[in-house]
Coordinates of C-alpha atoms in Angstrom, one line a residue:
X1 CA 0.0 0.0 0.0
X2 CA 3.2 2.4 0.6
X3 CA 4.6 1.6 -2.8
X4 CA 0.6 2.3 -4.2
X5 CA 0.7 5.7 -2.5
X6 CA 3.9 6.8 -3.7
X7 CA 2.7 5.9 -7.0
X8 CA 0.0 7.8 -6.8
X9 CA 1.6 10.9 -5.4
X10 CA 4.3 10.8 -8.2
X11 CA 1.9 10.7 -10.7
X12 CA 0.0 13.8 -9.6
X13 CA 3.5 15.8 -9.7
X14 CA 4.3 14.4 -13.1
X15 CA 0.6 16.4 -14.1
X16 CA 1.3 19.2 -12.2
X17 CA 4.5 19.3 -14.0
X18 CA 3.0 18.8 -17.3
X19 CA 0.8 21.6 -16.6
X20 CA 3.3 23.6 -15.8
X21 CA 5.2 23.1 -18.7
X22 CA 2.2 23.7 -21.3
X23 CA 1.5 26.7 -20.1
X24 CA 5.3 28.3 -20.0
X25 CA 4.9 26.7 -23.6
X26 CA 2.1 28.2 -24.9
X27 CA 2.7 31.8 -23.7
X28 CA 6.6 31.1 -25.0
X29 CA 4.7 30.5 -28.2
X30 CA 2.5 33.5 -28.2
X31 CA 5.3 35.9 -28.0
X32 CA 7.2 34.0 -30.5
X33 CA 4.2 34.0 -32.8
X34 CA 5.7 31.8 -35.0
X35 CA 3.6 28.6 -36.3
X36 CA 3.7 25.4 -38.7
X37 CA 1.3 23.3 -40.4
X38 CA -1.6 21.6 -38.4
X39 CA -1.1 18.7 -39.4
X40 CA 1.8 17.6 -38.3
X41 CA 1.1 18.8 -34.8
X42 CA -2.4 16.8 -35.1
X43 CA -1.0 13.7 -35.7
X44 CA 2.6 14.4 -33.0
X45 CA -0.8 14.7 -30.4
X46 CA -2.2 11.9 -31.3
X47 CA 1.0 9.7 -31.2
X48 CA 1.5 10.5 -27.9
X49 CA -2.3 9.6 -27.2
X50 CA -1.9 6.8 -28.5
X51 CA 1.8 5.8 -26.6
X52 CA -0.5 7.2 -23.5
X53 CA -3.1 4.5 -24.3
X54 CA -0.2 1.7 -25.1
X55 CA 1.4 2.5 -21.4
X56 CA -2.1 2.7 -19.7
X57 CA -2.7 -1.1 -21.0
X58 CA 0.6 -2.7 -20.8
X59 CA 0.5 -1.4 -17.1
X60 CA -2.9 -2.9 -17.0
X61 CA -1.7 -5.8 -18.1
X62 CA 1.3 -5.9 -15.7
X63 CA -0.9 -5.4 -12.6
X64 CA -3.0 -8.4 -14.1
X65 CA -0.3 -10.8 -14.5
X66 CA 1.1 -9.5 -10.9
X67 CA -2.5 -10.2 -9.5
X68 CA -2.4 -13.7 -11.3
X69 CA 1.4 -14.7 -9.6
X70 CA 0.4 -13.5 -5.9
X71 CA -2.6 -15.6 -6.5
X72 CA -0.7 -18.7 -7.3
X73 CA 1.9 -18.2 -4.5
X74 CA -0.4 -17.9 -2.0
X75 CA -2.4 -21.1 -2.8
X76 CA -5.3 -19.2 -4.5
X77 CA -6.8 -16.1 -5.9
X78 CA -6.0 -12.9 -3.9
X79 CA -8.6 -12.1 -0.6
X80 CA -11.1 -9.2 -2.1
X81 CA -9.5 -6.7 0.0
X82 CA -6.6 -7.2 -2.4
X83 CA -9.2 -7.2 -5.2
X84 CA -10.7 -4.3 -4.3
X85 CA -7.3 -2.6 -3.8
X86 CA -6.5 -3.7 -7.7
X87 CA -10.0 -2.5 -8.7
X88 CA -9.3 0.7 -7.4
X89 CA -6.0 1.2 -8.8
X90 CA -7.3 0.5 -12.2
X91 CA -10.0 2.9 -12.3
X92 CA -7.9 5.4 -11.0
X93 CA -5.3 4.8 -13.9
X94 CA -7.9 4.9 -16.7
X95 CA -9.2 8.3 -15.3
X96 CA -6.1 9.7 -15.4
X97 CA -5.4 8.3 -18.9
X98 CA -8.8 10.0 -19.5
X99 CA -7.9 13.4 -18.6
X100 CA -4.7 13.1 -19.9
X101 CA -6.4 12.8 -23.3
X102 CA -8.8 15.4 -22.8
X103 CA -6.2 17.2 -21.3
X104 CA -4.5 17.0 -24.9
X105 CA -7.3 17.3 -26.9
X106 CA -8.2 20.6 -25.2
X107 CA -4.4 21.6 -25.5
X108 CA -4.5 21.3 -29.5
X109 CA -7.4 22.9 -29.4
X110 CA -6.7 25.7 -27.7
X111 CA -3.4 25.8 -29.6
X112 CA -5.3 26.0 -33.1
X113 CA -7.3 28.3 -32.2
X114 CA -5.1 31.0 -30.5
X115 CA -2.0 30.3 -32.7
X116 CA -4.0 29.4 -36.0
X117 CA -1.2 27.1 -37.1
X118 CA 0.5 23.8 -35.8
X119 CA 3.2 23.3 -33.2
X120 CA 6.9 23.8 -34.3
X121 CA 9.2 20.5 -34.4
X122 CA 11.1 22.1 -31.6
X123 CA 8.2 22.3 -29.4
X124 CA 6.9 18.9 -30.5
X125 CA 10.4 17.0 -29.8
X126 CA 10.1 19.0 -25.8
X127 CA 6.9 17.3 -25.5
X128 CA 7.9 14.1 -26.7
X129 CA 11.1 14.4 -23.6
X130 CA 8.6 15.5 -21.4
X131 CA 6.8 12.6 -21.7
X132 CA 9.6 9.7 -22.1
X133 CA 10.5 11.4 -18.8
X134 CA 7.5 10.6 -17.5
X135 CA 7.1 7.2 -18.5
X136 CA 10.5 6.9 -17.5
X137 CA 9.8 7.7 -13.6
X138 CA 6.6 6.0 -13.5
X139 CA 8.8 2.9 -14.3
X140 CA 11.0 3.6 -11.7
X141 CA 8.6 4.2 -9.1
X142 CA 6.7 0.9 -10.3
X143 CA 9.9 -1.0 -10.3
X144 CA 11.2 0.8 -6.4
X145 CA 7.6 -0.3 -5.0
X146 CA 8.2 -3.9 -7.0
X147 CA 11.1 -4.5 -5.5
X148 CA 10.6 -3.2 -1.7
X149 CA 7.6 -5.2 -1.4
X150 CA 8.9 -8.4 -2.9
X151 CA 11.9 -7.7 -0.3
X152 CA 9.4 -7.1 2.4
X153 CA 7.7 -10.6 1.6
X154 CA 10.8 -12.3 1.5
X155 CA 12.0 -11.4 4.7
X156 CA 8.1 -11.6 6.6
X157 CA 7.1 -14.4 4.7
X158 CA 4.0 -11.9 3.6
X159 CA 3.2 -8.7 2.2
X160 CA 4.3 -5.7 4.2
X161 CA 2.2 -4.0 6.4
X162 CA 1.9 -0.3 7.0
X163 CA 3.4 -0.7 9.9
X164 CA 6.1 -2.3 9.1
X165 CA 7.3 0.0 6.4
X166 CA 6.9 2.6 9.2
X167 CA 9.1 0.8 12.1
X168 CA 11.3 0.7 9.3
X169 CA 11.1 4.5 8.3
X170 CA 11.7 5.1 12.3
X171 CA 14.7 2.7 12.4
X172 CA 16.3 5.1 9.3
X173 CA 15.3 8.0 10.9
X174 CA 16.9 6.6 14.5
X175 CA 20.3 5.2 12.1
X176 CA 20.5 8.8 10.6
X177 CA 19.8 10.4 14.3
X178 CA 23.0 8.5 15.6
X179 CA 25.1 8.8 12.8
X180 CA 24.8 12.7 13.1
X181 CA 25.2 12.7 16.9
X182 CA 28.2 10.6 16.8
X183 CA 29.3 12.7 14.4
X184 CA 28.6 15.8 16.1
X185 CA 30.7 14.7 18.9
X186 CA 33.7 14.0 16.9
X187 CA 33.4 17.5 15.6
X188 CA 33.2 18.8 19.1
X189 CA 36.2 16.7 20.7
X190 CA 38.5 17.6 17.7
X191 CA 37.2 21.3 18.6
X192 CA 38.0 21.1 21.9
X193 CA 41.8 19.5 21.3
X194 CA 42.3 22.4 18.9
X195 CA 41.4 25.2 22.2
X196 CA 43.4 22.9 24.5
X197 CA 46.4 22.8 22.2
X198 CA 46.3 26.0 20.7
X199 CA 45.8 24.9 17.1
X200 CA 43.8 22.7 14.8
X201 CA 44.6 18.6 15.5
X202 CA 46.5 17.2 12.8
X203 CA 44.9 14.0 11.1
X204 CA 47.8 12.0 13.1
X205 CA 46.9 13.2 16.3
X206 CA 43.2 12.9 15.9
X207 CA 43.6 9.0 14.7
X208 CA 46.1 8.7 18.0
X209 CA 43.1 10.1 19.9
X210 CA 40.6 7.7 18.2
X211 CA 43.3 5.0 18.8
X212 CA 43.3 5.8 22.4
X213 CA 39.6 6.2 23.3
X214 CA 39.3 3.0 21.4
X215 CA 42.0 0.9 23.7
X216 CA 40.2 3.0 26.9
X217 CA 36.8 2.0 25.9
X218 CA 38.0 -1.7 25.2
X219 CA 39.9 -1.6 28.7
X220 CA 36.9 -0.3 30.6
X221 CA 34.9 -3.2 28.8
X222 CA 37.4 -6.0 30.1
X223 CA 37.4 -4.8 33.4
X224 CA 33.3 -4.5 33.5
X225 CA 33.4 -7.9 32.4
X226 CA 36.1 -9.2 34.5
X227 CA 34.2 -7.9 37.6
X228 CA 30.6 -9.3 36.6
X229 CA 32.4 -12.5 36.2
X230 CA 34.1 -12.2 39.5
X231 CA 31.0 -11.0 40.9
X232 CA 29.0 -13.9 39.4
X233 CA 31.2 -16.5 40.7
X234 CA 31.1 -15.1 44.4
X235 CA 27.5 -15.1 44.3
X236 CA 27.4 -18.8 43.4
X237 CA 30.2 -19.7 45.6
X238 CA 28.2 -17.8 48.8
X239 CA 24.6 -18.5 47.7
X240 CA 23.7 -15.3 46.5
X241 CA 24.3 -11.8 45.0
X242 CA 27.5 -9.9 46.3
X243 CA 26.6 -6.4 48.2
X244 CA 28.5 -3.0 47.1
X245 CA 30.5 -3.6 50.1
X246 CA 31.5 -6.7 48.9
X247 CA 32.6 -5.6 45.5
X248 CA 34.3 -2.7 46.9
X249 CA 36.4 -4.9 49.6
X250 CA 37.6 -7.3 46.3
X251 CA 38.1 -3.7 44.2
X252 CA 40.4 -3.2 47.0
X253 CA 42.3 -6.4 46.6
X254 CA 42.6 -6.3 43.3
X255 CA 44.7 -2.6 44.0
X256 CA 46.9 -4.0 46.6
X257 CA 47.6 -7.0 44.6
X258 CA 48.6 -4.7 41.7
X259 CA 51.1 -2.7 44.1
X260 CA 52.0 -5.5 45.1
X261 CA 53.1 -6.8 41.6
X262 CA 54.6 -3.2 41.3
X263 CA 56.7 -3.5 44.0
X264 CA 58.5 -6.7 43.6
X265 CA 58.8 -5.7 39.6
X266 CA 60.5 -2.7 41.2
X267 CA 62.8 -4.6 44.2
X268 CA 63.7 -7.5 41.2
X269 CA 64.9 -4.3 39.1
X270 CA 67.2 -2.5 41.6
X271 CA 68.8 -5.9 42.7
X272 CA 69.4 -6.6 39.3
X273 CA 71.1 -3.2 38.8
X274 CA 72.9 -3.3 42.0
X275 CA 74.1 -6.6 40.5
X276 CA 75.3 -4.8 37.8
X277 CA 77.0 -2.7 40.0
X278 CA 78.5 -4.8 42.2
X279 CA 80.2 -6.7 38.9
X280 CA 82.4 -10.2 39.7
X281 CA 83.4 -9.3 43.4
X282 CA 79.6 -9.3 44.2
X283 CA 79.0 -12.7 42.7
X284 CA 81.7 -14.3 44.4
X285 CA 80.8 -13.1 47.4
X286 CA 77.1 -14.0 47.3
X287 CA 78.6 -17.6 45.8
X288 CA 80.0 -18.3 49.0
X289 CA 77.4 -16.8 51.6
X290 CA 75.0 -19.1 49.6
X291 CA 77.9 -22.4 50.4
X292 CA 78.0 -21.1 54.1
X293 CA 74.5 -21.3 54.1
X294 CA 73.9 -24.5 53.0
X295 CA 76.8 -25.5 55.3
X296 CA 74.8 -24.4 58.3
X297 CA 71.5 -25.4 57.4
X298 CA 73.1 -28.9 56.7
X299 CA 74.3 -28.8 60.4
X300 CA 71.8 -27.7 62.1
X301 CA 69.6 -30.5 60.3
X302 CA 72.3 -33.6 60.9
X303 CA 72.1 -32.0 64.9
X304 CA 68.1 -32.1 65.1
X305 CA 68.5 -35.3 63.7
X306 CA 71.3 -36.6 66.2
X307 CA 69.0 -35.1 69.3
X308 CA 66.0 -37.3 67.9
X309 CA 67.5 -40.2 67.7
X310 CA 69.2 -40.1 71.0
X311 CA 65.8 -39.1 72.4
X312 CA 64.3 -42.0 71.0
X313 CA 66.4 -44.2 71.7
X314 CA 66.6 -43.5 75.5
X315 CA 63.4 -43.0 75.6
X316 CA 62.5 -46.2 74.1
X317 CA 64.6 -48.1 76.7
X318 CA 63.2 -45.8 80.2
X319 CA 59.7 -45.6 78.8
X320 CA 57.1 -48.5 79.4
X321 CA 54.5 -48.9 76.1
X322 CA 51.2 -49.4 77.9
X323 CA 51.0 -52.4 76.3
X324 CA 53.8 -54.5 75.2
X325 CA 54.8 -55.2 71.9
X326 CA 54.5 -58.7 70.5
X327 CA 58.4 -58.8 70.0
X328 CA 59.5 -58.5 73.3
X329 CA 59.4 -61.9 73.6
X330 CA 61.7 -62.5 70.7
X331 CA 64.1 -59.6 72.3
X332 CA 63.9 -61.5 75.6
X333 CA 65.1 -64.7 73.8
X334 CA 68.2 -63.5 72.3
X335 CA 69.0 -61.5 75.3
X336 CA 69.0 -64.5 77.5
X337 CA 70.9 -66.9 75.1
X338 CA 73.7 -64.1 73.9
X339 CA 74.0 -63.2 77.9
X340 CA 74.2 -67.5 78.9
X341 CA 76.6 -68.1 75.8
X342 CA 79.0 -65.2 76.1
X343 CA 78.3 -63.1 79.0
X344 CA 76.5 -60.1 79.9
X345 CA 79.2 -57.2 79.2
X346 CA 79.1 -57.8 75.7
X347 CA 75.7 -55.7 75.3
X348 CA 75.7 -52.4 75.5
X349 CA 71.6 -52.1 75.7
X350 CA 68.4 -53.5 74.0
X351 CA 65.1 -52.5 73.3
X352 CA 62.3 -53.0 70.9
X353 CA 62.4 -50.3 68.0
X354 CA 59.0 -48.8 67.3
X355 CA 59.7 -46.4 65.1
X356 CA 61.2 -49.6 63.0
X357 CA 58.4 -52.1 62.8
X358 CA 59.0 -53.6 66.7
X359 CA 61.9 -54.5 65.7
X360 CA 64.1 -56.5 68.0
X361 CA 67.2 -54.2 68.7
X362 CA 70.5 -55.0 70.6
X363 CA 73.5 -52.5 71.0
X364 CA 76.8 -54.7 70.9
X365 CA 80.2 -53.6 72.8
X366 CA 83.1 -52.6 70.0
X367 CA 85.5 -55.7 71.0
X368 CA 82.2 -58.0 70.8
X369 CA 81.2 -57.3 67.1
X370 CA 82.2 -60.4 65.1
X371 CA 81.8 -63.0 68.0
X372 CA 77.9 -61.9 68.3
X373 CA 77.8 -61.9 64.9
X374 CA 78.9 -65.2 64.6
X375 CA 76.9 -66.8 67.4
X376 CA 73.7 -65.0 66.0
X377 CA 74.4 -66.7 62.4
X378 CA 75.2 -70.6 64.0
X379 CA 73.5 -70.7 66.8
X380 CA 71.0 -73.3 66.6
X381 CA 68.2 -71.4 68.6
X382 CA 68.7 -68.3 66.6
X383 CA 70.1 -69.1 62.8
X384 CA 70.1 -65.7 61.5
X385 CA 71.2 -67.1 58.0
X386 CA 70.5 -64.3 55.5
X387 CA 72.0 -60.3 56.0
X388 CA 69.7 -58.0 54.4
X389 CA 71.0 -54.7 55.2
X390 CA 74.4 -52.9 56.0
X391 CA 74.7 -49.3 56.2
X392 CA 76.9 -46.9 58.3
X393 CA 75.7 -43.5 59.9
X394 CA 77.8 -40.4 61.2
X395 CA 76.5 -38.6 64.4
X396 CA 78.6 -36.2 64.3
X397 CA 80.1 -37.5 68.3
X398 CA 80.7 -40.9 66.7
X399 CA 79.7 -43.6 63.7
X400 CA 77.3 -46.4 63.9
X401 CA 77.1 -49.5 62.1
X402 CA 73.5 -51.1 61.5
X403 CA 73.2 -54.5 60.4
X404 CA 69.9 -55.9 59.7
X405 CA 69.2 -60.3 60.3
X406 CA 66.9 -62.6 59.2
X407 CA 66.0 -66.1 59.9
X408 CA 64.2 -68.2 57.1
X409 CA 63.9 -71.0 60.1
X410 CA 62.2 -69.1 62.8
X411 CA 60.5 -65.9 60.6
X412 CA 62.1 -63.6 62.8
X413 CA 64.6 -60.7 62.6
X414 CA 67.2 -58.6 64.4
X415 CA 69.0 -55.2 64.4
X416 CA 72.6 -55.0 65.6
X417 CA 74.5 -52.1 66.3
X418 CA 77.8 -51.2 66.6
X419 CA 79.2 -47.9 67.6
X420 CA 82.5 -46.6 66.5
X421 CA 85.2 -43.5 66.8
X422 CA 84.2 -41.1 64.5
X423 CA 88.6 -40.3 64.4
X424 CA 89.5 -43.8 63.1
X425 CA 86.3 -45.9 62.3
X426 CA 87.3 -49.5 61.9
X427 CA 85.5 -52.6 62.4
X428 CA 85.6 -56.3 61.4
X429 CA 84.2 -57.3 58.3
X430 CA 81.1 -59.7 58.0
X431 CA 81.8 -60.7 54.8
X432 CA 83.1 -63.5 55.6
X433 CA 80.0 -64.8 57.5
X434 CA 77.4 -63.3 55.3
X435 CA 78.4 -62.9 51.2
X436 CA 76.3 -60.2 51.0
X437 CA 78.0 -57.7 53.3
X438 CA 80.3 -57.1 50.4
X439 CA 78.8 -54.6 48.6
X440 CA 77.0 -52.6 51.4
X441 CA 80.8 -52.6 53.1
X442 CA 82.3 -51.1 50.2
X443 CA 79.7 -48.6 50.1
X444 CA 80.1 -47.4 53.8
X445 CA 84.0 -47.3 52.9
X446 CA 83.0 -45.2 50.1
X447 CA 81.1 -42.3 52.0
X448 CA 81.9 -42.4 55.1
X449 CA 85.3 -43.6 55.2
X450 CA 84.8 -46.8 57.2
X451 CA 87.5 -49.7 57.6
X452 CA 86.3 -53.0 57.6
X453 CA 89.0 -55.3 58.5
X454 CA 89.5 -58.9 56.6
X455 CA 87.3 -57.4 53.7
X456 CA 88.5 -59.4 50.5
X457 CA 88.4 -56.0 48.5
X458 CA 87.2 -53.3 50.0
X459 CA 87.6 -50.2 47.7
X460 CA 85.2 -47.3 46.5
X461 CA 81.9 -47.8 44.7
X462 CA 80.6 -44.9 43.3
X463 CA 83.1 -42.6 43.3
X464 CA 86.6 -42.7 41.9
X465 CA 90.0 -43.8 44.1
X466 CA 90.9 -40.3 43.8
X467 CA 88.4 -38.4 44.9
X468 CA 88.8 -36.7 48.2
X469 CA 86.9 -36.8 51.2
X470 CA 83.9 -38.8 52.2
X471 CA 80.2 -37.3 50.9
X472 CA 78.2 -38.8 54.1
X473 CA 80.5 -37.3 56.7
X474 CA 78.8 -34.2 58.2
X475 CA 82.3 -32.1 57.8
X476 CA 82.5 -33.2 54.5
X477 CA 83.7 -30.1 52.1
X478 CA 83.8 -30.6 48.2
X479 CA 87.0 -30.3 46.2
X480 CA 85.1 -27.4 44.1
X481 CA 82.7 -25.3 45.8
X482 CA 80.6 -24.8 42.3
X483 CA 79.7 -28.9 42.1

């Protein structure tokens, strides 16, 4: 119906127009007086009645075969709103086709009378312009309204409605409305950079502006988004939304932990410069606060560990479990048959390790060593035939040997220790009794610098015969600081 209206509304200034036009050309013709025969300006009026007529029924035609198509589209003939529509429209073309023809007829009448002679060719080629102009933006209206309401359908699945084509009008107009503002504000920041600076802004600096209110806008976006997230997840994590308070108090954190970035950024800077600074003399000497340090922390480790062990160990002989362990009887049994065999000043002390799976413990004198290791391996009673560990320990005030038994016989095992001088460590070797003291011999020589006497060939393990020093010794100092 828009497209209909616009129609209509051209056509009426394309006859005002026309009017227009006639009578500027008759009174150009009066003063001109000049004239030609009436015939040929007879027959130029009726060609252009009958082009007129041609027009008015191919566009006839046209709104038939349009009528016909929508009908067949839709499933059927058009509602008889539509027809009506259609109706109307026609009538209202074949009036105007009517006074356009009267409208002529009067003309070359009027012009025979008052001119008594024909048009010129001049005139009569204007008229014919006039006219292809004419048909020419009727065309173009019909083929604009064509085209908008075939788009219309297309996209609504149906003709347009009025109101439709007027959201659409206020959508333009609100498009155009924004446009201008935004480009009235452009206008008026570049004006105001020009007062502030004292001139007009360069196209550089005005881009570096854009640039910059474009990164600001983008930043303040992020952070909007970061905080509704942050925000979001708070108020799932607590069971509902997060107060101003809230927000403020993690607005806050966020700050400190940015100054807080700033600052260490700031510290690891200025040590690096006073690095710098300080050049090779600096590095060695931080080199060998860092091997002090180590050395004392090493220390004071190997002395907490020396104090625990003492403290469980006496306390595991003076303290009573409140309920006994279900070695003690085991412990008892060795006790009494090492102490009947070969006397009691060849233990040092005994107890039950708990901090060692109950383990059976006895603490054998120096001079003692081999003989009780002996008796514990042949012994019928005992036969501890199978060593499973071997292993030496520096506390610092003396060494230790531990060496772990086992009987296959009577399922049961035994610790033995063996304390040494920590100035010249030396012991027997159990090799002989057990094959597989060997290895675990060779490695106590190795880092701790232990002697085991009658060992077949006791020599280093891991590191090499020249290397000095022990590792496992608690004074032990490397060759090269930097390994």
């Amino acid at each position: 119906m828009s497209g209909e209206k616009d129609l209509e509304q051209l056509k009426k200034e394309a006859a005002a127009k026309a009017k227009a036009a006639a009578l500027a050309k008759k009174k150009a013709m009066e003063q001109a007086g000049s004239g030609a025969g009436k015939s040929e300006a007879v027959e130029e009026s009726d060609d252009l009645a009958k082009k007129k007529a041609a027009a008015a029924a191919k566009a006839k035609e046209a709104a038939l075969a349009k009528k016909k198509a929508m009908a067949e589209a839709e499933g059927g003939p058009s509602s008889e709103g539509a027809s009506g529509e259609a109706d109307d429209l026609a009538k209202k073309k074949a009036a105007a086709v009517a006074k356009a023809k009267a409208a002529a007829a009067a003309k070359r009448k009027a012009m025979e009378q008052a001119e008594g002679g024909p048009a010129s060719e001049g005139d009569s080629g204007e008229a014919d312009d006039l006219a292809k102009k004419k048909a020419a933006a009727v065309a173009k209206a019909k083929a604009a309204a064509s085209a908008k309401r075939k788009a219309m359908e297309q996209a609504e699945g149906g003709l347009a409605s009025e109101g439709d084509s007027g959201e659409a009008d206020d959508l333009a107009k609100k498009k155009a409305a924004a446009v201008a503002k935004a480009k009235a504000a452009a206008a008026a920041k570049r004006k105001a950079m020009e007062q502030a600076e004292g001139g007009p802004a360069s196209e550089g600096d005005s881009g570096e502006a854009d640039d910059l209110a474009k990164k600001k806008a983008a930043a303040v976006a992020k952070a909007k988004a970061a905080a509704a997230a942050k925000r979001k997840a708070m108020e799932q994590a607590e069971g509902g939304p997060v107060s101003e308070g809230d927000s403020g108090e993690a607005d806050d954190l966020a700050k400190k932990k940015a100054a807080a970035v700033a600052k260490a950024k700031a510290a690891a800077a200025a040590k690096k410069k006073a690095a710098e600074l300080g050049g090779s003399d600096a590095g060695d000497d931080a080199k060998a606060k860092a091997v002090a340090a180590a050395k004392a922390k090493a220390a004071a480790a190997a002395k907490a560990k020396a104090a625990a062990a003492d403290k469980g160990d006496s306390g595991a002989k003076t303290s009573e479990p409140k309920q006994p362990s279900p070695n003690q009887v085991y412990l008892d049994k060795y006790v009494k048959i090492i102490t009947e065999h070969l006397g009691e000043d060849v233990l040092e002390d005994f107890y039950i390790n708990y901090l060692s799976k109950d383990v059976p413990t006895i603490v054998v004198s120096r001079s003692a060593y081999y003989k009780i290791a002996e008796f514990l391996k042949y012994n019928e009673s005992l036969g501890f035939d199978y060593l499973s560990e071997l292993h030496g320990t520096d506390f610092e005030t003396h060494m230790e040997i531990y060496v772990h038994l086992y009987s296959y016989k009577n399922r049961q095992s035994v610790a033995m220790k063996v304390k040494l001088d920590r100035g010249a460590p030396e012991i027997e070797s159990l090799q002989p009794l057990w094959a597989g003291a060997d290895w675990a011999e060779c490695e106590a020589y190795d880092l701790l610098g232990i002697q085991f006497a009658g060992h077949p060939n006791l020599h280093r393990i891991m590191l090499g015969e020249d290397w000095v020093g022990h590792p496992l010794r608690k004074d032990y100092e490397p060759y090269d600081v930097e390994v």
